[in-house]
mmCIF file of C-alpha atoms and ligand atoms in Angstrom:
data_model
loop_
_atom_site.group_PDB
_atom_site.id
_atom_site.type_symbol
_atom_site.label_atom_id
_atom_site.label_comp_id
_atom_site.label_asym_id
_atom_site.label_seq_id
_atom_site.Cartn_x
_atom_site.Cartn_y
_atom_site.Cartn_z
ATOM 1 C CA MET A 862 9.592 -31.958 -21.209
ATOM 2 C CA GLY A 863 6.612 -31.874 -22.868
ATOM 3 C CA PRO A 864 4.810 -28.983 -23.905
ATOM 4 C CA ASP A 865 2.432 -29.045 -21.060
ATOM 5 C CA SER A 866 4.492 -30.076 -18.266
ATOM 6 C CA PHE A 867 5.990 -27.655 -16.533
ATOM 7 C CA ASP A 868 8.231 -27.017 -13.193
ATOM 8 C CA PRO A 869 6.521 -24.272 -10.858
ATOM 9 C CA LEU A 870 9.814 -23.773 -9.421
ATOM 10 C CA LEU A 871 11.538 -22.690 -13.004
ATOM 11 C CA MET A 872 7.968 -21.141 -14.011
ATOM 12 C CA THR A 873 8.881 -16.565 -14.385
ATOM 13 C CA GLY A 874 5.559 -13.822 -14.676
ATOM 14 C CA GLY A 875 6.862 -14.228 -18.025
ATOM 15 C CA SER A 876 7.183 -18.021 -18.865
ATOM 16 C CA ARG A 877 3.635 -18.640 -16.552
ATOM 17 C CA PHE A 878 1.687 -14.934 -19.107
ATOM 18 C CA LEU A 879 2.794 -16.708 -22.196
ATOM 19 C CA ARG A 880 2.102 -20.756 -21.533
ATOM 20 C CA ALA A 881 -1.299 -19.347 -21.115
ATOM 21 C CA CYS A 882 -2.091 -17.538 -23.887
ATOM 22 C CA LEU A 883 -1.144 -20.652 -24.898
ATOM 23 C CA LYS A 884 -3.447 -22.554 -23.012
ATOM 24 C CA LYS A 885 -0.354 -24.519 -21.474
ATOM 25 C CA PRO A 886 -1.505 -25.348 -18.215
ATOM 26 C CA VAL A 887 0.548 -23.311 -15.095
ATOM 27 C CA ASP A 888 1.212 -22.835 -11.389
ATOM 28 C CA ARG A 889 -0.759 -19.976 -11.085
ATOM 29 C CA PRO A 890 -3.075 -18.309 -13.507
ATOM 30 C CA PRO A 891 -0.750 -14.391 -14.822
ATOM 31 C CA VAL A 892 -1.920 -11.286 -13.770
ATOM 32 C CA TRP A 893 -1.439 -7.569 -14.920
ATOM 33 C CA PHE A 894 -4.167 -4.783 -15.269
ATOM 34 C CA LEU A 895 -5.089 -2.955 -18.461
ATOM 35 C CA ARG A 896 -3.806 0.619 -17.254
ATOM 36 C CA GLN A 897 -1.681 -0.414 -15.324
ATOM 37 C CA ALA A 898 0.414 1.953 -15.636
ATOM 38 C CA GLY A 899 -1.402 6.110 -15.425
ATOM 39 C CA ARG A 900 -2.745 8.518 -13.299
ATOM 40 C CA TYR A 901 -3.829 6.378 -10.298
ATOM 41 C CA MET A 902 -0.281 5.667 -9.505
ATOM 42 C CA ALA A 903 1.685 9.023 -7.894
ATOM 43 C CA GLU A 904 5.222 7.786 -9.876
ATOM 44 C CA TYR A 905 3.351 8.243 -13.105
ATOM 45 C CA ARG A 906 1.446 11.722 -12.180
ATOM 46 C CA GLU A 907 4.918 12.945 -11.442
ATOM 47 C CA VAL A 908 6.269 11.876 -14.454
ATOM 48 C CA ARG A 909 2.984 13.709 -15.789
ATOM 49 C CA LYS A 910 4.026 17.481 -14.459
ATOM 50 C CA HIS A 911 7.272 17.495 -16.354
ATOM 51 C CA HIS A 912 5.665 16.145 -19.694
ATOM 52 C CA THR A 913 3.127 15.467 -21.911
ATOM 53 C CA LEU A 914 1.260 11.958 -22.359
ATOM 54 C CA VAL A 915 2.714 12.316 -25.699
ATOM 55 C CA GLU A 916 6.287 13.367 -24.914
ATOM 56 C CA ILE A 917 6.186 10.369 -22.629
ATOM 57 C CA CYS A 918 5.452 7.925 -25.397
ATOM 58 C CA LYS A 919 8.151 9.503 -28.420
ATOM 59 C CA ARG A 920 11.033 9.314 -25.174
ATOM 60 C CA PRO A 921 11.320 5.844 -24.566
ATOM 61 C CA GLU A 922 14.199 6.058 -21.608
ATOM 62 C CA ILE A 923 10.434 7.672 -20.037
ATOM 63 C CA ALA A 924 8.582 5.849 -21.255
ATOM 64 C CA ALA A 925 10.388 2.570 -20.202
ATOM 65 C CA GLU A 926 10.505 3.409 -16.692
ATOM 66 C CA VAL A 927 6.711 4.520 -16.020
ATOM 67 C CA THR A 928 6.621 0.557 -17.734
ATOM 68 C CA ILE A 929 8.604 -0.744 -15.387
ATOM 69 C CA THR A 930 8.086 1.473 -12.141
ATOM 70 C CA ALA A 931 3.668 0.385 -12.762
ATOM 71 C CA ALA A 932 4.837 -3.683 -12.938
ATOM 72 C CA GLU A 933 7.630 -3.166 -10.353
ATOM 73 C CA LYS A 934 5.540 -2.067 -7.859
ATOM 74 C CA LEU A 935 1.985 -4.148 -8.395
ATOM 75 C CA GLY A 936 4.039 -6.884 -8.632
ATOM 76 C CA VAL A 937 2.216 -8.449 -11.857
ATOM 77 C CA ASP A 938 3.420 -10.614 -14.091
ATOM 78 C CA ALA A 939 3.213 -8.896 -17.716
ATOM 79 C CA ALA A 940 4.219 -5.451 -17.925
ATOM 80 C CA ILE A 941 2.468 -3.719 -20.802
ATOM 81 C CA ILE A 942 4.181 -1.061 -22.995
ATOM 82 C CA PHE A 943 3.845 2.830 -21.735
ATOM 83 C CA ALA A 944 2.224 4.215 -25.836
ATOM 84 C CA ASP A 945 -0.624 5.305 -26.645
ATOM 85 C CA LEU A 946 -3.522 3.982 -30.173
ATOM 86 C CA LEU A 947 -3.952 7.126 -31.570
ATOM 87 C CA LEU A 948 0.625 7.266 -31.832
ATOM 88 C CA PRO A 949 -0.271 5.786 -35.651
ATOM 89 C CA LEU A 950 -2.341 8.952 -36.535
ATOM 90 C CA GLU A 951 0.403 11.166 -37.015
ATOM 91 C CA PRO A 952 2.925 9.173 -39.268
ATOM 92 C CA MET A 953 -0.006 8.130 -41.984
ATOM 93 C CA GLY A 954 -0.562 11.898 -41.774
ATOM 94 C CA LEU A 955 -3.341 12.916 -39.200
ATOM 95 C CA ASP A 956 -2.340 15.843 -35.892
ATOM 96 C CA PHE A 957 -4.618 14.758 -32.755
ATOM 97 C CA GLU A 958 -3.350 16.201 -29.666
ATOM 98 C CA PHE A 959 -5.213 15.089 -26.051
ATOM 99 C CA VAL A 960 -7.055 17.352 -24.628
ATOM 100 C CA ALA A 961 -7.516 17.771 -20.412
ATOM 101 C CA GLY A 962 -10.712 16.713 -19.778
ATOM 102 C CA GLU A 963 -11.941 16.192 -23.460
ATOM 103 C CA GLY A 964 -10.411 13.102 -24.447
ATOM 104 C CA PRO A 965 -7.785 13.014 -27.504
ATOM 105 C CA MET A 966 -8.585 15.475 -30.473
ATOM 106 C CA VAL A 967 -7.589 15.194 -34.151
ATOM 107 C CA HIS A 968 -7.775 17.892 -35.945
ATOM 108 C CA HIS A 969 -9.374 16.816 -38.746
ATOM 109 C CA PRO A 970 -10.976 13.879 -39.307
ATOM 110 C CA LEU A 971 -11.804 12.370 -42.047
ATOM 111 C CA ARG A 972 -14.989 12.558 -43.825
ATOM 112 C CA THR A 973 -14.026 12.033 -47.294
ATOM 113 C CA VAL A 974 -13.107 9.320 -50.146
ATOM 114 C CA GLU A 975 -10.067 12.052 -50.595
ATOM 115 C CA SER A 976 -9.338 12.829 -47.086
ATOM 116 C CA ILE A 977 -8.620 8.678 -46.898
ATOM 117 C CA GLU A 978 -7.043 8.479 -50.333
ATOM 118 C CA LYS A 979 -4.511 11.347 -49.375
ATOM 119 C CA LEU A 980 -3.845 9.156 -45.688
ATOM 120 C CA ARG A 981 0.222 7.494 -45.856
ATOM 121 C CA THR A 982 1.367 3.994 -45.231
ATOM 122 C CA ASP A 983 5.195 4.701 -45.662
ATOM 123 C CA ARG A 984 6.051 6.369 -42.571
ATOM 124 C CA ALA A 985 6.263 3.636 -40.392
ATOM 125 C CA GLY A 986 9.432 4.162 -39.312
ATOM 126 C CA GLN A 987 8.745 7.285 -37.404
ATOM 127 C CA LEU A 988 7.165 5.095 -34.480
ATOM 128 C CA GLU A 989 10.102 3.334 -33.889
ATOM 129 C CA TYR A 990 10.439 5.335 -30.496
ATOM 130 C CA VAL A 991 8.046 2.704 -29.201
ATOM 131 C CA ALA A 992 9.946 0.138 -30.216
ATOM 132 C CA ALA A 993 12.697 1.246 -28.122
ATOM 133 C CA ALA A 994 11.610 2.236 -25.520
ATOM 134 C CA ILE A 995 10.397 -1.830 -25.646
ATOM 135 C CA GLU A 996 13.797 -2.974 -26.382
ATOM 136 C CA LYS A 997 15.071 -0.883 -22.539
ATOM 137 C CA VAL A 998 11.943 -3.093 -20.468
ATOM 138 C CA ALA A 999 12.663 -6.034 -22.553
ATOM 139 C CA GLY A 1000 15.925 -5.737 -21.853
ATOM 140 C CA HIS A 1001 15.070 -4.652 -17.749
ATOM 141 C CA PHE A 1002 13.278 -7.875 -17.195
ATOM 142 C CA GLY A 1003 14.577 -10.431 -19.293
ATOM 143 C CA ASP A 1004 12.230 -13.476 -18.963
ATOM 144 C CA GLN A 1005 11.327 -12.584 -15.675
ATOM 145 C CA LEU A 1006 7.919 -10.999 -17.037
ATOM 146 C CA GLY A 1007 5.998 -11.348 -19.748
ATOM 147 C CA ILE A 1008 6.203 -8.464 -22.496
ATOM 148 C CA ILE A 1009 3.368 -6.381 -24.157
ATOM 149 C CA GLY A 1010 3.296 -4.762 -27.053
ATOM 150 C CA PHE A 1011 -0.021 -3.372 -28.351
ATOM 151 C CA CYS A 1012 -2.269 -1.561 -31.112
ATOM 152 C CA GLY A 1013 -5.795 -0.659 -31.741
ATOM 153 C CA ALA A 1014 -7.892 -2.515 -34.460
ATOM 154 C CA PRO A 1015 -8.383 -1.064 -36.872
ATOM 155 C CA PHE A 1016 -12.247 -0.369 -36.279
ATOM 156 C CA THR A 1017 -11.568 1.477 -33.231
ATOM 157 C CA LEU A 1018 -8.407 3.284 -35.005
ATOM 158 C CA ALA A 1019 -11.535 4.316 -37.383
ATOM 159 C CA SER A 1020 -13.866 5.888 -35.602
ATOM 160 C CA TYR A 1021 -11.258 8.272 -34.097
ATOM 161 C CA MET A 1022 -9.868 9.431 -36.694
ATOM 162 C CA ILE A 1023 -14.043 9.686 -38.339
ATOM 163 C CA GLU A 1024 -15.765 11.244 -35.708
ATOM 164 C CA GLY A 1025 -12.419 13.008 -34.518
ATOM 165 C CA GLY A 1026 -12.739 12.073 -30.768
ATOM 166 C CA SER A 1027 -14.508 9.667 -28.529
ATOM 167 C CA SER A 1028 -18.265 9.000 -29.374
ATOM 168 C CA ARG A 1029 -21.032 8.203 -28.291
ATOM 169 C CA ASN A 1030 -23.144 6.875 -31.479
ATOM 170 C CA TYR A 1031 -21.037 6.769 -34.357
ATOM 171 C CA ILE A 1032 -23.126 7.940 -36.482
ATOM 172 C CA PHE A 1033 -20.012 9.031 -38.497
ATOM 173 C CA THR A 1034 -17.880 5.663 -38.866
ATOM 174 C CA LYS A 1035 -21.125 4.014 -39.250
ATOM 175 C CA GLN A 1036 -21.816 6.376 -41.964
ATOM 176 C CA MET A 1037 -19.617 6.138 -43.692
ATOM 177 C CA MET A 1038 -19.250 2.006 -43.289
ATOM 178 C CA TYR A 1039 -22.402 1.713 -44.865
ATOM 179 C CA ALA A 1040 -22.533 4.302 -47.270
ATOM 180 C CA GLU A 1041 -18.714 4.605 -48.364
ATOM 181 C CA PRO A 1042 -18.293 0.862 -48.735
ATOM 182 C CA TYR A 1043 -14.884 1.850 -51.267
ATOM 183 C CA ALA A 1044 -14.231 4.451 -48.501
ATOM 184 C CA TRP A 1045 -14.250 2.356 -45.345
ATOM 185 C CA GLN A 1046 -12.070 -0.324 -47.145
ATOM 186 C CA LYS A 1047 -9.432 1.824 -48.085
ATOM 187 C CA LEU A 1048 -9.161 2.822 -44.860
ATOM 188 C CA LEU A 1049 -9.117 -0.034 -43.065
ATOM 189 C CA ASP A 1050 -6.760 -1.139 -45.820
ATOM 190 C CA LYS A 1051 -4.435 1.046 -44.746
ATOM 191 C CA LEU A 1052 -4.321 1.449 -41.193
ATOM 192 C CA VAL A 1053 -3.263 -2.718 -41.120
ATOM 193 C CA THR A 1054 -0.416 -1.377 -43.310
ATOM 194 C CA VAL A 1055 0.717 0.529 -40.979
ATOM 195 C CA LEU A 1056 -0.256 -1.688 -38.279
ATOM 196 C CA VAL A 1057 1.553 -4.521 -39.744
ATOM 197 C CA ALA A 1058 4.665 -2.409 -39.723
ATOM 198 C CA PHE A 1059 4.228 -0.917 -36.764
ATOM 199 C CA CYS A 1060 3.700 -4.412 -34.486
ATOM 200 C CA LYS A 1061 6.396 -6.170 -36.032
ATOM 201 C CA GLN A 1062 9.104 -3.419 -34.869
ATOM 202 C CA GLN A 1063 7.890 -4.002 -31.466
ATOM 203 C CA VAL A 1064 8.078 -7.637 -31.909
ATOM 204 C CA ASP A 1065 11.599 -7.997 -33.261
ATOM 205 C CA ALA A 1066 12.223 -5.279 -30.077
ATOM 206 C CA GLY A 1067 10.989 -7.938 -27.765
ATOM 207 C CA ALA A 1068 7.540 -7.866 -27.315
ATOM 208 C CA ASP A 1069 6.376 -11.599 -26.143
ATOM 209 C CA VAL A 1070 2.635 -10.350 -27.396
ATOM 210 C CA ILE A 1071 0.830 -8.327 -28.689
ATOM 211 C CA GLN A 1072 -2.595 -6.738 -27.978
ATOM 212 C CA ILE A 1073 -5.113 -5.197 -29.436
ATOM 213 C CA PHE A 1074 -7.414 -3.727 -28.982
ATOM 214 C CA ASP A 1075 -11.029 -2.652 -29.683
ATOM 215 C CA SER A 1076 -12.371 -0.502 -27.251
ATOM 216 C CA TRP A 1077 -15.181 1.382 -29.017
ATOM 217 C CA VAL A 1078 -16.015 -2.593 -30.920
ATOM 218 C CA GLY A 1079 -19.012 -2.627 -28.924
ATOM 219 C CA SER A 1080 -20.865 -0.564 -30.754
ATOM 220 C CA LEU A 1081 -21.234 -2.762 -33.018
ATOM 221 C CA SER A 1082 -24.087 -5.452 -34.328
ATOM 222 C CA VAL A 1083 -22.754 -8.938 -34.870
ATOM 223 C CA GLU A 1084 -24.026 -7.895 -38.256
ATOM 224 C CA ASP A 1085 -22.006 -5.359 -38.562
ATOM 225 C CA TYR A 1086 -18.921 -6.506 -37.417
ATOM 226 C CA ARG A 1087 -18.719 -9.773 -39.319
ATOM 227 C CA ASP A 1088 -19.650 -7.718 -42.158
ATOM 228 C CA TYR A 1089 -17.512 -3.933 -41.333
ATOM 229 C CA VAL A 1090 -15.005 -5.109 -39.140
ATOM 230 C CA LEU A 1091 -14.233 -9.330 -39.204
ATOM 231 C CA PRO A 1092 -11.995 -9.635 -42.479
ATOM 232 C CA VAL A 1093 -9.839 -6.916 -41.948
ATOM 233 C CA THR A 1094 -8.901 -7.442 -38.102
ATOM 234 C CA LYS A 1095 -8.654 -11.185 -39.184
ATOM 235 C CA ARG A 1096 -5.890 -10.531 -41.046
ATOM 236 C CA LEU A 1097 -3.847 -8.282 -38.729
ATOM 237 C CA VAL A 1098 -4.471 -11.070 -36.298
ATOM 238 C CA ARG A 1099 -2.968 -13.229 -38.588
ATOM 239 C CA ALA A 1100 -0.567 -11.504 -39.809
ATOM 240 C CA VAL A 1101 0.798 -10.530 -36.704
ATOM 241 C CA GLN A 1102 0.922 -14.408 -35.297
ATOM 242 C CA GLU A 1103 3.254 -15.203 -38.032
ATOM 243 C CA MET A 1104 5.545 -12.651 -36.772
ATOM 244 C CA GLY A 1105 5.226 -15.645 -33.948
ATOM 245 C CA VAL A 1106 3.549 -13.853 -31.065
ATOM 246 C CA PRO A 1107 0.290 -14.800 -28.975
ATOM 247 C CA VAL A 1108 -2.080 -12.252 -30.020
ATOM 248 C CA ILE A 1109 -4.391 -11.380 -26.891
ATOM 249 C CA TYR A 1110 -7.988 -9.261 -28.253
ATOM 250 C CA PHE A 1111 -9.923 -7.339 -26.266
ATOM 251 C CA GLY A 1112 -12.950 -4.444 -26.495
ATOM 252 C CA VAL A 1113 -15.507 -3.292 -24.414
ATOM 253 C CA ASP A 1114 -19.313 -3.934 -24.491
ATOM 254 C CA THR A 1115 -19.407 -7.036 -25.958
ATOM 255 C CA ALA A 1116 -20.916 -10.551 -24.712
ATOM 256 C CA SER A 1117 -23.212 -11.131 -28.226
ATOM 257 C CA LEU A 1118 -19.672 -10.326 -30.472
ATOM 258 C CA LEU A 1119 -17.682 -12.806 -28.568
ATOM 259 C CA PRO A 1120 -18.274 -15.971 -31.154
ATOM 260 C CA ALA A 1121 -17.498 -13.906 -34.167
ATOM 261 C CA MET A 1122 -14.406 -11.892 -32.318
ATOM 262 C CA ARG A 1123 -13.071 -15.514 -31.503
ATOM 263 C CA GLU A 1124 -13.239 -15.986 -35.710
ATOM 264 C CA THR A 1125 -10.228 -13.747 -36.100
ATOM 265 C CA GLY A 1126 -7.714 -16.911 -35.031
ATOM 266 C CA ALA A 1127 -7.053 -14.377 -31.318
ATOM 267 C CA ASP A 1128 -5.120 -16.495 -29.258
ATOM 268 C CA VAL A 1129 -6.962 -15.306 -26.482
ATOM 269 C CA ILE A 1130 -9.597 -12.997 -25.894
ATOM 270 C CA GLY A 1131 -10.261 -10.208 -23.537
ATOM 271 C CA LEU A 1132 -14.059 -10.132 -22.127
ATOM 272 C CA ASP A 1133 -15.217 -7.299 -20.353
ATOM 273 C CA TRP A 1134 -17.412 -7.569 -16.772
ATOM 274 C CA ARG A 1135 -20.350 -7.219 -18.135
ATOM 275 C CA THR A 1136 -20.082 -10.593 -19.197
ATOM 276 C CA PRO A 1137 -19.537 -13.034 -17.052
ATOM 277 C CA LEU A 1138 -16.625 -14.646 -17.348
ATOM 278 C CA ASP A 1139 -17.426 -18.766 -17.812
ATOM 279 C CA GLU A 1140 -20.350 -17.356 -19.809
ATOM 280 C CA GLY A 1141 -18.362 -15.104 -22.192
ATOM 281 C CA TRP A 1142 -15.835 -19.035 -22.225
ATOM 282 C CA ARG A 1143 -18.381 -21.038 -23.361
ATOM 283 C CA SER A 1144 -19.755 -18.947 -25.590
ATOM 284 C CA MET A 1145 -16.517 -19.558 -26.902
ATOM 285 C CA ASP A 1146 -16.666 -23.043 -26.681
ATOM 286 C CA TYR A 1147 -13.216 -22.607 -24.808
ATOM 287 C CA ALA A 1148 -11.238 -22.874 -28.178
ATOM 288 C CA CYS A 1149 -9.500 -20.029 -26.896
ATOM 289 C CA ALA A 1150 -7.507 -18.197 -23.757
ATOM 290 C CA VAL A 1151 -9.290 -15.554 -22.064
ATOM 291 C CA GLN A 1152 -8.157 -11.978 -20.296
ATOM 292 C CA GLY A 1153 -10.518 -10.931 -17.978
ATOM 293 C CA ASN A 1154 -12.272 -9.308 -15.906
ATOM 294 C CA LEU A 1155 -12.988 -8.044 -12.764
ATOM 295 C CA ASP A 1156 -14.939 -4.429 -13.099
ATOM 296 C CA PRO A 1157 -12.236 -1.792 -12.609
ATOM 297 C CA ILE A 1158 -14.459 0.148 -10.458
ATOM 298 C CA THR A 1159 -14.783 -2.845 -8.162
ATOM 299 C CA LEU A 1160 -11.129 -1.228 -6.824
ATOM 300 C CA PHE A 1161 -12.589 1.286 -5.136
ATOM 301 C CA ALA A 1162 -14.193 -1.488 -3.050
ATOM 302 C CA PRO A 1163 -14.576 -2.643 1.324
ATOM 303 C CA GLN A 1164 -11.271 -5.553 1.318
ATOM 304 C CA PRO A 1165 -13.875 -7.747 1.517
ATOM 305 C CA ILE A 1166 -15.819 -7.659 -1.299
ATOM 306 C CA LEU A 1167 -13.226 -7.083 -3.215
ATOM 307 C CA GLU A 1168 -11.844 -10.666 -2.367
ATOM 308 C CA THR A 1169 -15.185 -11.631 -3.340
ATOM 309 C CA ARG A 1170 -15.273 -10.428 -6.263
ATOM 310 C CA VAL A 1171 -11.398 -12.344 -7.481
ATOM 311 C CA LYS A 1172 -12.631 -15.402 -5.923
ATOM 312 C CA GLN A 1173 -15.893 -15.228 -8.160
ATOM 313 C CA VAL A 1174 -12.772 -14.626 -11.156
ATOM 314 C CA LEU A 1175 -11.367 -16.844 -10.667
ATOM 315 C CA ALA A 1176 -14.189 -19.610 -9.814
ATOM 316 C CA GLN A 1177 -15.212 -19.155 -13.150
ATOM 317 C CA ALA A 1178 -11.978 -20.246 -14.445
ATOM 318 C CA ASP A 1179 -11.787 -22.692 -12.799
ATOM 319 C CA GLY A 1180 -8.712 -23.892 -13.215
ATOM 320 C CA ARG A 1181 -9.138 -24.170 -16.551
ATOM 321 C CA PRO A 1182 -5.428 -23.940 -18.462
ATOM 322 C CA GLY A 1183 -5.375 -20.558 -20.612
ATOM 323 C CA HIS A 1184 -6.718 -17.895 -18.074
ATOM 324 C CA ILE A 1185 -4.883 -14.871 -17.446
ATOM 325 C CA PHE A 1186 -6.500 -12.402 -14.800
ATOM 326 C CA ASN A 1187 -7.031 -8.959 -15.910
ATOM 327 C CA LEU A 1188 -9.729 -6.527 -14.982
ATOM 328 C CA GLY A 1189 -12.775 -5.996 -17.338
ATOM 329 C CA HIS A 1190 -11.123 -3.020 -18.517
ATOM 330 C CA GLY A 1191 -8.603 -0.267 -17.004
ATOM 331 C CA ILE A 1192 -7.862 1.349 -13.684
ATOM 332 C CA VAL A 1193 -9.179 4.732 -13.464
ATOM 333 C CA PRO A 1194 -7.825 7.505 -11.947
ATOM 334 C CA GLY A 1195 -8.368 7.498 -8.366
ATOM 335 C CA THR A 1196 -7.887 3.603 -7.562
ATOM 336 C CA PRO A 1197 -5.558 3.713 -4.518
ATOM 337 C CA VAL A 1198 -3.339 1.346 -5.485
ATOM 338 C CA GLU A 1199 -2.495 -0.576 -2.114
ATOM 339 C CA ASN A 1200 -6.522 -1.944 -4.296
ATOM 340 C CA VAL A 1201 -4.194 -3.549 -6.884
ATOM 341 C CA GLN A 1202 -1.449 -4.797 -4.878
ATOM 342 C CA ALA A 1203 -3.872 -6.573 -2.549
ATOM 343 C CA VAL A 1204 -6.002 -7.847 -5.927
ATOM 344 C CA VAL A 1205 -2.579 -9.615 -7.203
ATOM 345 C CA LYS A 1206 -1.700 -10.991 -3.304
ATOM 346 C CA MET A 1207 -5.034 -12.752 -3.861
ATOM 347 C CA VAL A 1208 -4.288 -13.828 -6.957
ATOM 348 C CA LYS A 1209 -1.755 -15.344 -5.677
ATOM 349 C CA ALA A 1210 -3.054 -16.477 -2.067
ATOM 350 C CA PHE A 1211 -6.447 -17.812 -3.741
ATOM 351 C CA SER A 1212 -5.616 -19.526 -6.918
ATOM 352 C CA ARG A 1213 -4.822 -23.494 -6.759
ATOM 353 C CA PRO A 1214 -1.869 -24.762 -6.486
ATOM 354 C CA SER A 1215 -2.610 -27.615 -8.070
ATOM 355 C CA GLY A 1216 -4.029 -26.233 -11.161
ATOM 356 C CA LEU A 1217 -1.360 -27.934 -12.300
ATOM 357 C CA LEU A 1218 -3.832 -31.424 -11.387
ATOM 358 C CA ILE A 1219 -6.921 -29.691 -12.759
ATOM 359 C CA SER A 1220 -5.069 -28.900 -15.747
ATOM 360 C CA LYS A 1221 -4.228 -32.304 -16.139
ATOM 361 C CA ASP A 1222 -7.155 -33.082 -15.964
ATOM 362 C CA PHE A 1223 -8.346 -31.041 -18.113
ATOM 363 C CA VAL A 1224 -5.940 -31.969 -21.221
ATOM 364 C CA ALA A 1225 -6.353 -35.488 -20.917
ATOM 365 C CA GLY A 1226 -10.548 -34.624 -21.525
ATOM 366 C CA GLU A 1227 -9.775 -32.555 -24.235
ATOM 367 C CA VAL A 1228 -7.157 -35.340 -25.435
ATOM 368 C CA SER A 1229 -9.885 -38.488 -24.661
ATOM 369 C CA ASN A 1230 -13.285 -36.266 -26.134
ATOM 370 C CA GLY A 1231 -10.770 -36.882 -29.068
HETATM 371 O O1 CP3 B 2148 -0.182 0.904 -18.647
HETATM 372 C C1 CP3 B 2148 -1.005 0.926 -19.747
HETATM 373 O O2 CP3 B 2148 -1.873 0.547 -19.997
HETATM 374 C C2 CP3 B 2148 -0.113 2.260 -20.462
HETATM 375 C C3 CP3 B 2148 -1.112 2.917 -21.914
HETATM 376 C C4 CP3 B 2148 -1.981 3.329 -22.087
HETATM 377 C C5 CP3 B 2148 -2.594 4.383 -22.694
HETATM 378 N N1 CP3 B 2148 -3.232 4.583 -23.348
HETATM 379 C C6 CP3 B 2148 -1.783 5.026 -21.941
HETATM 380 C C7 CP3 B 2148 -2.623 6.619 -21.934
HETATM 381 C C8 CP3 B 2148 -2.436 2.311 -23.684
HETATM 382 C C9 CP3 B 2148 -2.661 0.615 -23.484
HETATM 383 C C10 CP3 B 2148 -3.813 3.960 -23.935
HETATM 384 C C11 CP3 B 2148 -4.195 1.939 -24.896
HETATM 385 C C12 CP3 B 2148 -5.593 3.588 -25.066
HETATM 386 N N2 CP3 B 2148 -5.741 5.158 -25.261
HETATM 387 C C13 CP3 B 2148 -6.498 3.095 -25.744
HETATM 388 C C14 CP3 B 2148 -7.403 1.648 -25.260
HETATM 389 C C15 CP3 B 2148 -7.609 0.920 -24.020
HETATM 390 C C16 CP3 B 2148 -8.910 0.797 -23.652
HETATM 391 O O3 CP3 B 2148 -9.033 2.111 -22.291
HETATM 392 O O4 CP3 B 2148 -9.790 0.916 -24.434
HETATM 393 C C17 CP3 B 2148 -7.617 4.046 -25.926
HETATM 394 C C18 CP3 B 2148 -9.405 3.779 -26.203
HETATM 395 C C19 CP3 B 2148 -6.906 5.207 -26.212
HETATM 396 C C20 CP3 B 2148 -6.757 6.910 -27.041
HETATM 397 C C21 CP3 B 2148 -7.034 6.977 -25.237
HETATM 398 N N3 CP3 B 2148 -5.552 7.564 -24.483
HETATM 399 C C22 CP3 B 2148 -8.244 7.857 -24.326
HETATM 400 C C23 CP3 B 2148 -9.402 7.612 -24.852
HETATM 401 C C24 CP3 B 2148 -7.747 8.795 -23.046
HETATM 402 C C25 CP3 B 2148 -8.063 9.852 -22.734
HETATM 403 C C26 CP3 B 2148 -9.174 9.293 -21.831
HETATM 404 C C27 CP3 B 2148 -8.320 10.367 -20.493
HETATM 405 O O5 CP3 B 2148 -8.670 9.608 -19.194
HETATM 406 O O6 CP3 B 2148 -8.435 11.286 -20.280
HETATM 407 C C28 CP3 B 2148 -5.845 9.207 -23.202
HETATM 408 C C29 CP3 B 2148 -4.919 8.792 -22.550
HETATM 409 C C30 CP3 B 2148 -3.928 8.589 -22.008
HETATM 410 N N4 CP3 B 2148 -3.173 7.336 -22.354
HETATM 411 C C31 CP3 B 2148 -3.820 8.167 -20.412
HETATM 412 C C32 CP3 B 2148 -3.137 7.078 -20.014
HETATM 413 C C33 CP3 B 2148 -2.031 7.010 -19.411
HETATM 414 C C34 CP3 B 2148 -4.414 9.252 -19.078
HETATM 415 C C35 CP3 B 2148 -3.696 10.949 -19.561
HETATM 416 C C36 CP3 B 2148 -2.813 11.154 -19.344
HETATM 417 O O7 CP3 B 2148 -1.839 10.915 -18.804
HETATM 418 O O8 CP3 B 2148 -2.619 12.271 -19.689
#
C-alpha cells in the first residue's frame, strides 16, 4: 500500500494519530487532550494523596500508571507521558518546587550572566526516569495508542528560570532578551543542549511523537519572536525530527505568531481556541498539520452546547488530512470527566466516515495544483 492508502479496519489509535501528524488520510481525526491526566480525575487525586507531583514524575511505575489510567478511561488515541515542563531545571542546577495555590517557584531565578554560565548541561541523564516511564507505557499500549513524549520550548522554560515562576508581563525575561544578548543566547543554547538529550531519551524509550510546549510564547510580538526565539526553536524542532519522530509545537494566544511558528518546521502546530481553527490553519497555508482547538472551559457547558462546539471544530477542519482533535489548552481542575468522555464519543460519531473520500479529493487537489 502506498503512503496515502490504508485499511480502516486495521487502523489503531497509534497509526491514526501518527498518520494525522504527517498529514496522511485517516478514517477519522484522532483525539486526545492536553492535561488529560490531572486533578479533574478522581484516580489522579487519589494518587496525589500519597505522592507529590515531582514524586509521581520520578517514579516510573506511578507515572506510567497515571498516564495509562487517564488514556484508557477517556478512550483517546494517544497518551501523553505524565511528567512536567520544569523537570530539566533540576539537572541544570536550578531548584524549584510547586507551591500549593501559587504554582511553580524557582528558588534562585536567573538574573545575571554569571548565574547562566553556571548552569550545567551534562546531567540530562538524571532525567532518565521519564524515559523509563515511557518504556512502561509503550510496553503496555504497543501500537494501540500513540505515545507522546514532551518538553518545554526554550522561551517558555527560560521564562520560568528568569521570572522564578509564572508571570504576567515577563519583564525580567524580556529585559534579558533585549539588554543582555550574550546571556540570553547562552541560556537558550544551554536549554537546547539539555532538551535535545532529554528528547532523545524519550524517543529511544518509545515515544512516537514529541510535543514541544511553548505555552507562554504568545506574550511576544511577532518581531521579538522572530528575532529572539524562532532560530533556537527551529534548531530544537529539527534536532528532534532527526531522531525520526514528528514534532507538535504548541503555544497559547498565538494567533499572530502562527505563520512564524510554522517556520520552525514542526509537523503539527497546536492551536489555542481564540483563533478559529480554519483561520489559523489557513494562515499557515495548510502547510502543516494542526491540533486543537476546543475551549477547555466548554467542557463545563451543557451537552447540546458542547456538541455544537465539537461539531464546529470538526467542520472547520473540513475533513482535511492532518487534523488532531484536542482542546486549545489543558483540562482544568473541576472539569466533569463525563464531559471529556462525551467529547471523545462525539469526535468518533460526528467526524465523517467519508474522511477517506474527502482526503482523497484533497490529496488529488494538491497533486493537480502541482
Ligand atoms: O496529562 C498531561 O498533560 C500530563 C502531564 C503534564 C503536567 N504538566 C503535569 C502537571 C504536562 C504535559 C505538563 C506540562 C506543563 N507544566 C506545562 C505546559 C502545558 C501548559 O499548560 O501549557 C506548564 C506550563 C507546566 C508548568 C506547571 N506545572 C504549572 C504552571 C503547574 C501549576 C499549575 C497548577 O495548576 O497548579 C504545574 C503543575 C502540574 N503539572 C499539575 C499537573 C497534573 C497540576 C498540579 C498537581 O498535580 O499538583
